[in-house]
Coordinates of C-alpha atoms and ligand atoms in Angstrom, one line a residue:
X1 CA 0.0 0.0 0.0
X2 CA 1.3 3.5 -0.9
X3 CA 2.5 5.6 2.1
X4 CA 0.1 8.3 3.0
X5 CA 1.4 11.8 2.3
X6 CA -0.2 14.8 4.1
X7 CA 0.3 18.2 2.6
X8 CA 0.7 20.9 5.3
X9 CA 0.9 24.6 4.6
X10 CA 3.4 26.1 7.0
X11 CA 3.3 29.7 7.9
X12 CA 6.1 30.6 10.4
X13 CA 5.2 34.3 10.4
X14 CA 7.1 36.9 12.5
X15 CA 9.1 37.1 15.7
X16 CA 9.2 33.8 17.5
X17 CA 6.7 32.3 15.0
X18 CA 9.3 30.7 12.8
X19 CA 11.4 29.5 15.8
X20 CA 8.5 27.6 17.5
X21 CA 7.2 26.3 14.1
X22 CA 10.6 24.8 13.3
X23 CA 10.3 22.8 16.6
X24 CA 6.9 21.5 15.6
X25 CA 8.1 20.4 12.1
X26 CA 10.9 18.3 13.7
X27 CA 8.3 16.7 16.0
X28 CA 5.9 16.1 13.2
X29 CA 8.6 14.6 11.0
X30 CA 9.7 12.2 13.8
X31 CA 6.1 10.9 14.5
X32 CA 5.6 10.5 10.7
X33 CA 8.6 8.2 10.5
X34 CA 7.4 6.3 13.6
X35 CA 3.8 5.8 12.4
X36 CA 4.4 5.2 8.7
X37 CA 3.2 8.3 6.9
X38 CA 4.9 11.3 5.3
X39 CA 4.6 15.1 5.4
X40 CA 4.9 17.4 2.4
X41 CA 5.5 20.7 4.2
X42 CA 5.0 23.8 1.9
X43 CA 6.1 27.1 3.4
X44 CA 4.2 30.3 2.8
X45 CA 4.6 33.9 3.9
X46 CA 2.0 35.8 5.9
X47 CA 2.1 38.8 8.3
X48 CA 4.9 41.3 8.5
X49 CA 7.4 39.2 6.7
X50 CA 5.0 38.9 3.7
X51 CA 4.5 42.7 3.8
X52 CA 8.2 43.2 3.6
X53 CA 8.5 40.9 0.5
X54 CA 5.2 41.6 -1.4
X55 CA 3.9 44.8 0.2
X56 CA 0.9 42.6 1.2
X57 CA 0.5 40.8 4.6
X58 CA -1.6 38.1 3.1
X59 CA -0.6 37.3 -0.5
X60 CA -3.1 35.4 -2.7
X61 CA -0.4 32.6 -3.1
X62 CA -0.6 32.0 0.6
X63 CA -4.4 31.5 0.7
X64 CA -4.2 29.3 -2.5
X65 CA -1.5 27.2 -0.8
X66 CA -3.5 26.8 2.4
X67 CA -6.7 25.9 0.5
X68 CA -4.8 23.1 -1.3
X69 CA -3.5 21.6 1.9
X70 CA -4.8 19.1 4.4
X71 CA -4.1 21.5 7.2
X72 CA -2.3 24.7 8.1
X73 CA 0.3 25.2 10.8
X74 CA 0.9 28.8 11.8
X75 CA 3.4 30.4 14.1
X76 CA 2.4 34.0 14.9
X77 CA 2.3 37.3 13.0
X78 CA 2.9 40.9 13.9
X79 CA 5.5 43.1 15.7
X80 CA 6.4 46.7 16.4
X81 CA 8.1 47.1 13.0
X82 CA 4.7 47.0 11.3
X83 CA 2.6 48.7 14.0
X84 CA 2.3 52.0 12.1
X85 CA 1.1 50.6 8.9
X86 CA -2.4 51.3 7.6
X87 CA -4.9 48.7 9.1
X88 CA -5.4 47.2 5.7
X89 CA -1.7 46.3 5.5
X90 CA -1.0 45.3 9.1
X91 CA 0.1 41.7 9.7
X92 CA -3.0 40.8 11.7
X93 CA -5.0 41.1 8.5
X94 CA -3.5 37.7 7.5
X95 CA -5.3 36.1 10.5
X96 CA -8.6 37.5 9.5
X97 CA -7.9 36.6 5.8
X98 CA -7.1 33.0 6.8
X99 CA -10.3 32.6 8.9
X100 CA -12.5 34.1 6.2
X101 CA -10.7 32.4 3.3
X102 CA -10.8 29.0 4.8
X103 CA -14.3 29.4 6.3
X104 CA -13.1 28.7 9.9
X105 CA -16.1 29.1 12.1
X106 CA -15.1 26.9 15.1
X107 CA -12.2 27.9 17.4
X108 CA -11.0 25.3 19.8
X109 CA -9.0 26.4 22.8
X110 CA -8.0 23.6 25.2
X111 CA -6.9 24.8 28.6
X112 CA -5.0 21.9 30.1
X113 CA -3.3 22.3 33.4
X114 CA -0.3 19.9 33.6
X115 CA 0.0 19.0 37.3
X116 CA 3.8 19.6 37.1
X117 CA 3.0 23.3 36.3
X118 CA 0.5 23.8 39.1
X119 CA 2.9 26.3 40.8
X120 CA 2.8 28.5 37.7
X121 CA -1.0 28.8 38.0
X122 CA -2.2 32.0 39.7
X123 CA -4.8 29.9 41.5
X124 CA -4.1 28.1 44.7
X125 CA -4.7 24.3 45.1
X126 CA -5.9 23.9 41.5
X127 CA -6.5 20.3 40.6
X128 CA -5.6 18.8 37.2
X129 CA -7.8 20.7 34.7
X130 CA -8.7 19.8 31.1
X131 CA -11.2 22.2 29.5
X132 CA -12.0 22.6 25.9
X133 CA -13.5 25.9 24.9
X134 CA -15.4 25.8 21.6
X135 CA -15.8 29.4 20.4
X136 CA -17.9 30.6 17.4
X137 CA -15.5 32.5 15.2
X138 CA -17.2 34.1 12.3
X139 CA -20.4 35.6 13.7
X140 CA -21.7 37.7 16.5
X141 CA -20.8 41.2 17.5
X142 CA -17.4 41.2 15.9
X143 CA -19.0 40.8 12.5
X144 CA -22.4 42.5 13.1
X145 CA -23.4 45.9 11.9
X146 CA -21.3 48.6 13.5
X147 CA -20.8 52.3 13.1
X148 CA -21.2 55.8 14.5
X149 CA -23.9 58.4 14.5
X150 CA -24.6 61.7 16.2
X151 CA -27.5 62.3 18.6
X152 CA -29.0 65.6 19.6
X153 CA -30.8 64.0 22.6
X154 CA -29.9 64.8 26.1
X155 CA -29.0 62.4 28.9
X156 CA -31.0 62.4 32.2
X157 CA -28.6 64.9 33.7
X158 CA -29.1 67.2 30.8
X159 CA -25.7 66.6 29.1
X160 CA -25.7 66.0 25.4
X161 CA -25.3 62.4 24.0
X162 CA -23.1 63.6 21.2
X163 CA -21.4 60.8 19.2
X164 CA -23.0 57.3 19.5
X165 CA -21.0 54.2 18.5
X166 CA -22.7 50.8 18.1
X167 CA -21.9 47.2 17.4
X168 CA -24.6 44.6 16.8
X169 CA -24.8 41.1 18.2
X170 CA -26.7 38.9 15.7
X171 CA -26.8 35.2 15.3
X172 CA -28.8 33.0 13.0
X173 CA -30.2 29.6 14.0
X174 CA -27.9 28.0 11.4
X175 CA -24.8 29.6 12.8
X176 CA -25.7 28.6 16.3
X177 CA -26.6 25.0 15.3
X178 CA -23.4 24.3 13.5
X179 CA -21.2 25.5 16.4
X180 CA -23.3 23.8 19.1
X181 CA -23.1 20.5 17.1
X182 CA -19.3 20.8 17.3
X183 CA -19.6 21.3 21.0
X184 CA -21.7 18.2 21.4
X185 CA -19.4 16.2 19.1
X186 CA -16.3 17.1 21.1
X187 CA -18.1 16.4 24.4
X188 CA -19.0 13.0 23.1
X189 CA -15.3 12.3 22.5
X190 CA -14.4 13.4 26.0
X191 CA -16.1 13.3 29.4
X192 CA -19.6 14.0 27.9
X193 CA -20.3 17.2 29.7
X194 CA -21.2 20.4 27.8
X195 CA -21.7 23.8 29.3
X196 CA -23.5 26.3 27.1
X197 CA -22.5 29.9 28.0
X198 CA -24.7 32.8 27.2
X199 CA -26.4 35.9 28.6
X200 CA -30.0 34.6 28.1
X201 CA -31.3 36.7 31.0
X202 CA -30.7 39.8 28.9
X203 CA -29.9 39.1 25.2
X204 CA -32.4 37.9 22.6
X205 CA -29.5 36.3 20.6
X206 CA -28.5 34.3 23.7
X207 CA -32.1 33.1 24.1
X208 CA -31.9 31.7 20.6
X209 CA -28.6 29.9 21.6
X210 CA -30.3 28.4 24.6
X211 CA -33.4 27.3 22.7
X212 CA -31.3 25.7 20.0
X213 CA -29.1 23.9 22.5
X214 CA -32.2 22.6 24.3
X215 CA -33.6 21.2 21.0
X216 CA -30.3 19.7 20.0
X217 CA -29.6 18.0 23.3
X218 CA -32.2 15.2 22.4
X219 CA -29.8 14.2 19.6
X220 CA -27.0 13.6 22.1
X221 CA -28.8 12.0 25.1
X222 CA -25.4 10.8 26.6
X223 CA -24.2 14.4 26.9
X224 CA -25.0 16.1 30.2
X225 CA -25.7 19.7 29.3
X226 CA -25.8 22.7 31.6
X227 CA -26.3 26.4 31.0
X228 CA -24.4 29.3 32.6
X229 CA -24.6 33.0 32.2
X230 CA -21.3 34.4 31.0
X231 CA -20.7 36.4 34.2
X232 CA -21.4 33.4 36.4
X233 CA -19.2 31.2 34.2
X234 CA -16.2 33.6 34.6
X235 CA -16.5 33.1 38.3
X236 CA -17.0 29.3 38.2
X237 CA -13.9 29.0 36.0
X238 CA -11.9 30.4 38.8
X239 CA -13.7 28.6 41.7
X240 CA -14.0 25.1 40.2
X241 CA -12.0 24.9 36.9
X242 CA -11.5 21.1 37.1
X243 CA -15.3 20.4 36.9
X244 CA -15.6 21.8 33.3
X245 CA -15.3 19.6 30.3
X246 CA -16.4 21.3 27.0
X247 CA -17.7 24.9 27.0
X248 CA -19.4 26.2 23.9
X249 CA -20.2 29.9 23.4
X250 CA -20.4 32.9 21.1
X251 CA -17.5 34.8 19.5
X252 CA -17.1 37.5 22.1
X253 CA -17.8 35.4 25.2
X254 CA -15.4 32.8 23.9
X255 CA -12.7 35.3 23.2
X256 CA -12.8 36.5 26.9
X257 CA -13.4 33.1 28.6
X258 CA -10.7 31.3 26.7
X259 CA -8.1 33.8 27.8
X260 CA -9.3 33.4 31.4
X261 CA -9.2 29.6 31.2
X262 CA -5.8 29.7 29.6
X263 CA -4.4 31.8 32.4
X264 CA -5.4 29.2 34.9
X265 CA -3.0 26.8 33.3
X266 CA 0.0 29.0 34.0
X267 CA 1.7 30.1 30.8
X268 CA 0.7 31.4 27.4
X269 CA 3.7 29.4 26.1
X270 CA 1.7 26.2 26.8
X271 CA -1.6 27.0 25.0
X272 CA -2.4 25.5 21.6
X273 CA -5.4 26.3 19.4
X274 CA -7.3 25.1 16.3
X275 CA -9.8 26.7 14.0
X276 CA -12.0 24.4 12.0
X277 CA -14.5 24.9 9.1
X278 CA -16.8 22.5 7.4
X279 CA -15.5 18.9 7.3
X280 CA -13.0 18.3 4.5
X281 CA -11.7 21.9 4.5
X282 CA -8.2 22.5 6.0
X283 CA -8.1 23.4 9.7
X284 CA -5.7 26.1 11.0
X285 CA -3.5 25.2 14.0
X286 CA -1.5 27.8 16.0
X287 CA -0.3 28.6 19.4
X288 CA -2.4 31.1 21.3
X289 CA 0.6 33.4 21.9
X290 CA 1.7 36.2 19.6
X291 CA 5.1 36.8 18.0
X292 CA 6.7 37.8 21.3
X293 CA 9.1 40.4 19.8
X294 CA 10.7 40.9 23.2
X295 CA 12.3 37.4 23.1
X296 CA 12.6 36.7 19.4
X297 CA 16.0 35.5 18.4
X298 CA 17.1 34.8 22.1
X299 CA 16.2 31.1 22.1
X300 CA 13.9 31.8 25.1
X301 CA 10.6 30.9 23.2
X302 CA 8.7 28.0 24.6
X303 CA 7.8 25.8 21.6
X304 CA 5.3 23.6 23.5
X305 CA 2.2 25.6 22.5
X306 CA 3.1 25.1 18.9
X307 CA 4.0 21.5 19.4
X308 CA 0.7 20.8 21.1
X309 CA -1.0 22.6 18.2
X310 CA 0.7 20.2 15.9
X311 CA -0.7 17.3 18.0
X312 CA -4.2 18.9 17.5
X313 CA -3.5 19.0 13.8
X314 CA -2.8 15.3 13.7
X315 CA -5.9 14.5 15.8
X316 CA -8.5 16.8 14.2
X317 CA -7.4 17.2 10.6
X318 CA -5.6 14.0 9.8
X319 CA -7.2 11.5 12.2
X320 CA -3.7 10.3 13.3
X321 CA -4.8 10.1 17.0
X322 CA -2.0 7.7 18.1
X323 CA 0.6 10.1 16.8
X324 CA -1.2 13.0 18.5
X325 CA -1.3 11.1 21.8
X326 CA 2.4 10.3 21.4
X327 CA 3.3 14.0 21.1
X328 CA 1.1 15.0 24.1
X329 CA 2.6 12.3 26.2
X330 CA 6.1 13.4 25.2
X331 CA 5.4 16.9 26.4
X332 CA 4.0 15.6 29.6
X333 CA 7.1 13.4 30.2
X334 CA 9.3 16.3 29.5
X335 CA 7.6 18.3 32.2
X336 CA 7.6 15.3 34.5
X337 CA 11.4 15.1 34.0
X338 CA 11.7 18.6 35.4
X339 CA 12.6 20.2 32.1
X340 CA 11.4 23.8 31.7
X341 CA 11.7 26.8 29.4
X342 CA 12.3 30.3 30.8
X343 CA 8.6 31.2 30.9
X344 CA 7.6 28.2 33.1
X345 CA 10.7 28.0 35.3
X346 CA 10.0 28.5 39.0
X347 CA 12.4 29.1 41.9
X348 CA 12.2 25.4 42.8
X349 CA 13.3 24.0 39.5
X350 CA 16.8 22.8 38.7
X351 CA 18.6 25.5 36.8
X352 CA 20.4 22.9 34.7
X353 CA 17.0 21.9 33.3
X354 CA 16.0 25.3 32.1
X355 CA 16.3 24.9 28.3
X356 CA 16.4 27.0 25.2
X357 CA 13.9 26.4 22.4
X358 CA 16.0 23.9 20.4
X359 CA 17.2 22.1 23.6
X360 CA 13.7 21.4 24.9
X361 CA 12.7 20.4 21.4
X362 CA 15.5 17.8 21.5
X363 CA 14.2 16.5 24.9
X364 CA 10.7 16.2 23.6
X365 CA 12.0 14.4 20.5
X366 CA 13.8 12.0 22.8
X367 CA 10.5 11.2 24.7
X368 CA 8.5 10.4 21.6
Ligands
NAD1 P1 2.6 37.9 22.9 O1 1.8 36.7 23.1 O2 3.5 37.9 21.7 O3 3.6 38.1 24.2 C1 3.1 38.4 25.5 C2 4.2 38.0 26.5 O4 4.3 36.5 26.6 C3 5.6 38.5 26.1 O5 6.3 38.8 27.3 C4 6.2 37.3 25.5 O6 7.7 37.2 25.6 C5 5.6 36.1 26.3 N1 5.5 34.9 25.4 C6 4.6 34.8 24.4 N2 4.8 33.6 23.8 C7 5.8 33.0 24.4 C8 6.5 31.7 24.3 N3 6.1 30.8 23.4 N4 7.5 31.4 25.1 C9 7.8 32.3 26.1 N5 7.2 33.5 26.3 C10 6.2 33.8 25.5 O7 1.7 39.1 22.9 P2 2.0 40.7 22.6 O8 3.3 41.0 23.1 O9 0.8 41.4 23.0 O10 2.0 40.7 21.0 C11 3.2 40.7 20.2 C12 2.8 40.8 18.7 O11 2.1 39.5 18.4 C13 1.9 41.9 18.4 O12 2.3 42.4 17.1 C14 0.5 41.2 18.3 O13 -0.4 41.9 17.4 C15 0.9 39.9 17.8 N6 -0.1 38.8 18.1 C16 -0.2 37.8 17.1 C17 -1.1 36.8 17.4 C18 -1.2 35.7 16.3 O14 -0.4 35.7 15.4 N7 -2.1 34.8 16.5 C19 -1.7 36.6 18.6 C20 -1.5 37.6 19.6 C21 -0.6 38.7 19.3

């Protein structure tokens, strides 16, 4: 039988993006050899580096390359060098272009607390935690009607209203159903617990979320569903993080809650993410962190968020779950062995085990 070859679009991007992505490529190559498949990595430019070469942060060739791939692995884009550019030319436009161009409507943000890193968590006595936040990515207030107007009306204290700015939260039943279905699907593959987060006591769009979830729950009788208002959820995440399994929510609520849940785990350098579209289209996998210009080129970048994103790529886009497990276990064993990068080093750790990017990558490779 012919060896399976997976085509992966690789976008290193800016700052530490290419450094951490290089680590992931080494790890992916190693598991491919071990499990009998091959990768065809195709590198593309996006972000500030693409602007420098093409005068465009998201060249057509990059989108075309991504569309023709099985999955996309991204490092990070952006940096102070490009901060003063017109918004249409700024590196971040590449991220929006990728989301839109690939139709990525589901953002998956796991917040896994490795017990070895419990000291790095700002919470006391936090137990092992494994939460998956499923965030709707292409609708809601970020994409709704927005603008400004001027009002001649007066406020109750008699002062003029003046300029009025507005952003509109709007969701269709179709948009809600497709992201809820992802939430239920992921819960089925995990501990079968789904928390739907909304603000149904105030917002009409949230009431539609809740009604749709209630209807859909009969299709997934094994999944235990509960509902939390977003303000309550933000408190419960702090008070009982280890009781959550899958959280599904809208674009803005997910944006905020996923950062909060991520922080519980200790370091941004450990957080992977995936963005998925309709089945059969390439998913985008990237660390949650940015291009960290303050440490770029110093060897201080923690590659584990990118490496864990590569594991998600294997699991969710390629169905290579054993290889994905292997990578996640190798990261766990590396931490168990006391190895750390600078961002997750604590006063108790052995200084001889604080590693640079390529050194910790070699340790992870040795644990595969
Ligand atoms: P950042 O995530 O790049 O850095 C925040 C802090 O975390 C910095 O102190 C950095 O050194 C540290 N850090 C981040 N990743 C790390 C890692 N892997 N290992 C060790 N330490 C790490 O956020 P920022 O400083 O706000 O943004 C820098 C640039 O990145 C900006 O241009 C921003 O627009 C861009 N950005 C891009 C993305 C993306 O490409 N998806 C996401 C966020 C920010």
